[in-house]
Short mmCIF file of C-alpha atoms and ligand atoms in Angstrom, two decimals:
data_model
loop_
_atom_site.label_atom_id
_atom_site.label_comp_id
_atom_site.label_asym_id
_atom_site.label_seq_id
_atom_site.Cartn_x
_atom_site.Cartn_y
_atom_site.Cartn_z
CA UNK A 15 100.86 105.96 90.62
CA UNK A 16 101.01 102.47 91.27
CA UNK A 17 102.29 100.91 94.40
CA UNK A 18 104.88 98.29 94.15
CA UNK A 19 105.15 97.12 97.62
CA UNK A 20 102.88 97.61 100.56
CA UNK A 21 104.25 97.40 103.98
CA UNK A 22 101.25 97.94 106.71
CA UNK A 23 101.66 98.17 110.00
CA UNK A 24 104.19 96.27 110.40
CA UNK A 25 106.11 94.66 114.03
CA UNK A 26 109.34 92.66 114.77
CA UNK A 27 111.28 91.98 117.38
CA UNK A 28 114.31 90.03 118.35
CA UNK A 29 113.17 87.95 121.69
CA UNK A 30 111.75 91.15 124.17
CA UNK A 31 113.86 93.70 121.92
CA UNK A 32 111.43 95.45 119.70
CA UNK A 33 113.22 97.00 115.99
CA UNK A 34 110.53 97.82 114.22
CA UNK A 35 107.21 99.16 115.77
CA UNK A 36 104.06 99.38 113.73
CA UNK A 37 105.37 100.62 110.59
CA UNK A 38 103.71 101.50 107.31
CA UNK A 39 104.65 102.82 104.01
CA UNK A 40 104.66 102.31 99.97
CA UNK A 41 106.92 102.28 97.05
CA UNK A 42 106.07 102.82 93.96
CA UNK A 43 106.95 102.32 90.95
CA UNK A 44 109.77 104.16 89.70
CA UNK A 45 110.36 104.99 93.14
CA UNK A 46 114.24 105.49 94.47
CA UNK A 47 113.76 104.87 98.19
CA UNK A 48 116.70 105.50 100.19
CA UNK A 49 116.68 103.84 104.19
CA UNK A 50 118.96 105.73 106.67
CA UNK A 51 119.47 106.11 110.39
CA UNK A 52 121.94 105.49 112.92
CA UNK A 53 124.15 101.83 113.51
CA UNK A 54 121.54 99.40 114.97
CA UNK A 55 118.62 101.15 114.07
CA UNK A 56 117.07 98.27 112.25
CA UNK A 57 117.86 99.07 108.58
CA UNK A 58 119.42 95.53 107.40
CA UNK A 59 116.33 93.99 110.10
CA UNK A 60 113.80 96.11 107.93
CA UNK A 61 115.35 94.72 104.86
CA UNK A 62 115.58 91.40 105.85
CA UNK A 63 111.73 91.46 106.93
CA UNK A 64 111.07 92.29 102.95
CA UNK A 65 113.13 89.93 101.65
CA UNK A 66 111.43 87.20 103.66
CA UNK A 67 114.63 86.51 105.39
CA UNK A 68 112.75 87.31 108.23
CA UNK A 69 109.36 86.89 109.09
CA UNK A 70 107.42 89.25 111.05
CA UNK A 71 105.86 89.16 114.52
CA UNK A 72 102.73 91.13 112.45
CA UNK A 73 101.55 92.92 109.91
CA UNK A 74 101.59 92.83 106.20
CA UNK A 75 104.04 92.99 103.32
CA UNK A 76 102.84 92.95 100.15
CA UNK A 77 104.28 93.14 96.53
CA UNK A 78 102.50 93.79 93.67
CA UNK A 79 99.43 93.20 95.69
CA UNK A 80 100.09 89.68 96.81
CA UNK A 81 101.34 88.73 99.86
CA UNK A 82 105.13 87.98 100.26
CA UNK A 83 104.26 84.28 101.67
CA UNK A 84 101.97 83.74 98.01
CA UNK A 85 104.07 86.03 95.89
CA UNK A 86 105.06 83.68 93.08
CA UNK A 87 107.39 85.70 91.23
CA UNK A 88 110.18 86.34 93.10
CA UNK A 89 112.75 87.01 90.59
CA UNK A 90 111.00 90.19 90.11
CA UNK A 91 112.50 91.07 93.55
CA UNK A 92 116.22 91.66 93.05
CA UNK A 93 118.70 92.06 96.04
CA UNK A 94 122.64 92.56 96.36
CA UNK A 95 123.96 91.96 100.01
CA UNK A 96 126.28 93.92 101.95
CA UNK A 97 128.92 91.27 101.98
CA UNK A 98 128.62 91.38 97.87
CA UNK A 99 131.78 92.73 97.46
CA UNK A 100 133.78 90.79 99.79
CA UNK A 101 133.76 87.37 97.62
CA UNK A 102 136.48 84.95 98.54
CA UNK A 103 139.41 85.76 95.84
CA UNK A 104 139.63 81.69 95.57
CA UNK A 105 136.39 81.08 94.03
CA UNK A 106 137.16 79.35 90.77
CA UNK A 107 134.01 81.30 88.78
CA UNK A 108 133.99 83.38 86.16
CA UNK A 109 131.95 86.98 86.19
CA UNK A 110 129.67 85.11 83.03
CA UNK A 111 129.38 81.79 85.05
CA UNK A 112 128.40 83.70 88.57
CA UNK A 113 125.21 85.02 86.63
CA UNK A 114 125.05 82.00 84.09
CA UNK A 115 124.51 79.73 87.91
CA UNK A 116 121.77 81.81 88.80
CA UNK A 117 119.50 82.28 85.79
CA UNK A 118 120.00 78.61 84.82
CA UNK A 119 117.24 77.92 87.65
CA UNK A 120 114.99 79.87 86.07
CA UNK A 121 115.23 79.65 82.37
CA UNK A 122 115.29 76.52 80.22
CA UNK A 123 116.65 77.83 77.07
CA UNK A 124 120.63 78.07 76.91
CA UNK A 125 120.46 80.96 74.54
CA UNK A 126 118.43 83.40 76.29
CA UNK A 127 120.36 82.84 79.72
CA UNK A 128 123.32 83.66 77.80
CA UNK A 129 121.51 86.74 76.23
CA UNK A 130 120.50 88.06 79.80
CA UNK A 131 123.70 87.25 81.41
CA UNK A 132 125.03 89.91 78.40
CA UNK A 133 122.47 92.23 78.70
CA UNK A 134 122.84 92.37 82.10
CA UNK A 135 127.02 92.87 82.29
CA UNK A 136 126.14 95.71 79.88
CA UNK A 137 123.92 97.62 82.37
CA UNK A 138 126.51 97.80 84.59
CA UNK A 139 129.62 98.41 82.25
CA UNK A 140 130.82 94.90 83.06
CA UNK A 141 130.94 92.54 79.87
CA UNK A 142 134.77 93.11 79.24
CA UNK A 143 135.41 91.29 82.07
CA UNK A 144 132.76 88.04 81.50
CA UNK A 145 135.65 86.18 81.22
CA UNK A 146 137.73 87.15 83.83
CA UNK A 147 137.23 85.00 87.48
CA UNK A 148 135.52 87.46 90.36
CA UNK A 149 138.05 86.44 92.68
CA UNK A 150 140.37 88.80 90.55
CA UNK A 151 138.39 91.84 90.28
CA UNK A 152 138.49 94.99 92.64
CA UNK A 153 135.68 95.20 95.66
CA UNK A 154 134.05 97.66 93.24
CA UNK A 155 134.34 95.52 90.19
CA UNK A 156 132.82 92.42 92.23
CA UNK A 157 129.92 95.03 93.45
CA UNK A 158 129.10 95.77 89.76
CA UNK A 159 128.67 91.93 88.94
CA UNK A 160 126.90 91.44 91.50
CA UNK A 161 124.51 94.02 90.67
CA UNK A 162 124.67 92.67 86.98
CA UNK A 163 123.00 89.05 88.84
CA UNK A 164 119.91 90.66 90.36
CA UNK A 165 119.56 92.34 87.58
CA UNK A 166 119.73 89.31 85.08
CA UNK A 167 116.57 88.29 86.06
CA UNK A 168 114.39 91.64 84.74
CA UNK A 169 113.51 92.49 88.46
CA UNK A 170 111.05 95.79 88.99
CA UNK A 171 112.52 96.46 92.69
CA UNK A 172 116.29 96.25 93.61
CA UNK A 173 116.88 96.22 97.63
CA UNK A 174 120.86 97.05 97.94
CA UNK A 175 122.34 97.00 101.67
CA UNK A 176 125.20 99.47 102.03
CA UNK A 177 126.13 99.47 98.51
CA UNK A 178 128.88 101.91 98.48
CA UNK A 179 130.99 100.52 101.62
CA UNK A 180 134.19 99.71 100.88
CA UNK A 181 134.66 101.11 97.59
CA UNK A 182 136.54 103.97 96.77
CA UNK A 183 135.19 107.52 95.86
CA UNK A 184 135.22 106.58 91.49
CA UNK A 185 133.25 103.51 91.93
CA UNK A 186 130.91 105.31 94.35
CA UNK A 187 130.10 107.67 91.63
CA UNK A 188 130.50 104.92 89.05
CA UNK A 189 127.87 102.72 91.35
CA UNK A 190 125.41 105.79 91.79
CA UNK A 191 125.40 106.64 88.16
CA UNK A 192 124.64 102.80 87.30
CA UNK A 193 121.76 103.10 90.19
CA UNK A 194 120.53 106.10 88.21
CA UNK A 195 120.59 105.25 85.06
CA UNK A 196 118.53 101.67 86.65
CA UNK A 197 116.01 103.71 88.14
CA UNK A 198 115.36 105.90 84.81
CA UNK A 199 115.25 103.21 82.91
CA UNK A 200 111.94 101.88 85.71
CA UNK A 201 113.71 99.77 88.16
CA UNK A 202 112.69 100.68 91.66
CA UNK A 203 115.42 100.81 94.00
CA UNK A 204 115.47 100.19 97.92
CA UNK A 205 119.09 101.81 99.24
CA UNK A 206 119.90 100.94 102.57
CA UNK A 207 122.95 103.90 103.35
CA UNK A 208 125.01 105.53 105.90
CA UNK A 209 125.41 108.33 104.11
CA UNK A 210 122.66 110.90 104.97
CA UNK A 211 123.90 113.39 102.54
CA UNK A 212 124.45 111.59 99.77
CA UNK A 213 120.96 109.91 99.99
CA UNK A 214 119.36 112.97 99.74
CA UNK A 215 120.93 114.03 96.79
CA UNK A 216 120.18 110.68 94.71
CA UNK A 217 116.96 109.24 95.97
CA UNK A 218 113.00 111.05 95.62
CA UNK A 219 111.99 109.35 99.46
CA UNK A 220 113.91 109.20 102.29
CA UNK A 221 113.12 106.85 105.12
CA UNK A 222 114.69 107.60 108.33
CA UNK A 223 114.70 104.80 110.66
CA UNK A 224 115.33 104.75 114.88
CA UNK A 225 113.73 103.95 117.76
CA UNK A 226 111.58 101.17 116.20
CA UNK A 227 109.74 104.01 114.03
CA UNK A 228 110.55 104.77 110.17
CA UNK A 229 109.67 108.14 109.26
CA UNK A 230 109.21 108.76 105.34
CA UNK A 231 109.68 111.78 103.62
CA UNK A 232 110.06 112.86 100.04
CA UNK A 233 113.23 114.29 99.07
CA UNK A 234 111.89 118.11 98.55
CA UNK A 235 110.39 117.77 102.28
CA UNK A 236 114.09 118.53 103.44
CA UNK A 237 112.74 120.43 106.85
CA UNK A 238 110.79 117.38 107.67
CA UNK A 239 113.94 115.22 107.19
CA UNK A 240 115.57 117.09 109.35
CA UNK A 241 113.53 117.18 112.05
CA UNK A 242 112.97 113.28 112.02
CA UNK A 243 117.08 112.78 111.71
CA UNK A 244 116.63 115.26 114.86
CA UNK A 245 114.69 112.63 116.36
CA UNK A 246 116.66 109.54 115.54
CA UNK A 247 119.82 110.41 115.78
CA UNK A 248 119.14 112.96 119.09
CA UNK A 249 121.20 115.94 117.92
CA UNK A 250 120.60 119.02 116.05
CA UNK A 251 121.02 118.41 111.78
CA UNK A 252 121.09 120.56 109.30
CA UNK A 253 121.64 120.67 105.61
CA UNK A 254 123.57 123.53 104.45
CA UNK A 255 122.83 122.79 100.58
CA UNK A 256 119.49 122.29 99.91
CA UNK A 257 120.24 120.97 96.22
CA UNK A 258 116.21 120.21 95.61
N1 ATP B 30 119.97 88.05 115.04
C1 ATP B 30 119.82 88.99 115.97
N2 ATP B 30 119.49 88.68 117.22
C2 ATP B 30 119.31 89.63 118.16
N3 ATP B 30 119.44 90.96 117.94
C3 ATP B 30 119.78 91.32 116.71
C4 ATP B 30 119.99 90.37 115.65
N4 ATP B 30 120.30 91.05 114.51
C5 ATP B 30 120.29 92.35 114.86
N5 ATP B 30 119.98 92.52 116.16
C6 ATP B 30 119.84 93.80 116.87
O1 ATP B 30 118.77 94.52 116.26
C7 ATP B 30 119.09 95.89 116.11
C8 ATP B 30 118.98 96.29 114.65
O2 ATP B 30 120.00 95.65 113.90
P1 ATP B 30 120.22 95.92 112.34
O3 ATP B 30 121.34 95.04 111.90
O4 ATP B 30 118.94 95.80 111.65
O5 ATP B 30 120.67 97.44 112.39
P2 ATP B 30 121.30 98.35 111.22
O6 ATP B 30 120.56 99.63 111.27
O7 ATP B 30 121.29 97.61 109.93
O8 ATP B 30 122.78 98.52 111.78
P3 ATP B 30 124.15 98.89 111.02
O9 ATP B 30 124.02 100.30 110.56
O10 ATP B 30 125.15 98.79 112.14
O11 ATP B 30 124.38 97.89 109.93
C9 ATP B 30 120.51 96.04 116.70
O12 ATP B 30 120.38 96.55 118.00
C10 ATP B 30 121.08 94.65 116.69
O13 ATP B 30 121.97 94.48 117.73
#
């Protein structure tokens, strides 16, 4: 199994306020990692430190065995924000130019961006609308091309923060089924949720986060879940179906 990103011992903190306290774990590839815990537990802050949006007070973070400072391909790191799907309906882009924008920094030839920016509207069931400006489409529809972007660039980890907020129940499923199909095909995915139950149902670890500690479990470990959601969010929870 190989490991795609290394996080070791790991600390931040905002001024005296400690979020993340000495934390460690892997993904691997093929891995569908899904973060939960309770509203200012530190998930987006534990994101953010992978990212390199934030850098942290110690420790290590490394993908594909080089350090995030050194790591030189970065488009092999893709990443979808929580405010994705809240794009200003004035933008005067098209769903083709949003990714067109982004891969033109990377790419030289004219033909291939267009080729990725097609292949990549595909994935997500989006290339009817390359045409159409994002300002126009629904949260969920915005969500999808904005998926499509990290995506454009062939990434082999996708971190997504609160995908499924704000979009009704069909694009939910539609969203989860894309994030599926993504991870069969060998994308590793990194799923910040609120949604404790559905997480456990889609991802194969599950990293509960609270109290500065993240506590990692695969998906089949469903009494050690419980007992660390027991821990972080202080009450008593149980699953009634155990689905693995
Ligand atoms: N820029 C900042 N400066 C100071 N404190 C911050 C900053 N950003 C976040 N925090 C604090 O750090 C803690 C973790 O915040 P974070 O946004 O990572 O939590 P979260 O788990 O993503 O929350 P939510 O579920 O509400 O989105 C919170 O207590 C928050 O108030």
């Amino acid at each position: 199994m190989k490991t795609i990103l290394e996080v070791k011992n790991l600390n931040f903190s905002y001024g005296n306020y400690k979020v993340i306290d000495n934390v460690s774990f892997d993904i691997n590839y093929g891995d569908y990692f899904g973060v939960v815990g309770p509203n200012g537990s530190g998930k987006t802050t534990l994101l953010k430190l992978m990212l390199g949006i934030l850098t942290p007070s110690s420790g290590e973070i490394r993908f594909f065995g080089q350090r995030l400072k050194d790591l030189k391909e970065r488009n092999k790191i893709g990443y979808v924000s929580q405010k994705a799907n809240s794009f200003n309906v004035n933008f005067p882009a098209t769903v083709e130019e949003i990714i067109l924008f982004t891969l033109k920094s990377l790419y030289k030839n004219n033909y291939d961006i267009k080729q990725k920016t097609y292949e990549a509207l595909s994935k997500v069931d989006m290339l009817n609308y390359k045409d159409r400006l994002i300002g126009d489409l629904s949260g969920g529809q915005q969500q999808r091309v904005f998926i499509a972007r990290a995506l454009a660039t062939d990434p082999n980890i996708l971190f997504l923060d609160e995908p499924t907020v704000g979009v009704d129940y069909k694009s939910q499923e539609d969203f989860y089924n894309i994030a599926e199909k993504l991870n069969s095909s060998g994308v590793s995915i990194f799923m910040v949720s609120h949604d404790v139950g559905v997480i456990i149902n889609k991802v194969n670890k599950v990293a509960c986060i609270g109290n500065g500690k993240v506590y990692i479990h695969p998906t089949d470990e469903i009494k050690g879940i419980e007992n660390s959601l027991n821990k972080i969010y202080g009450k008593n929870i149980e699953f009634i179906n155990h689905s693995h």
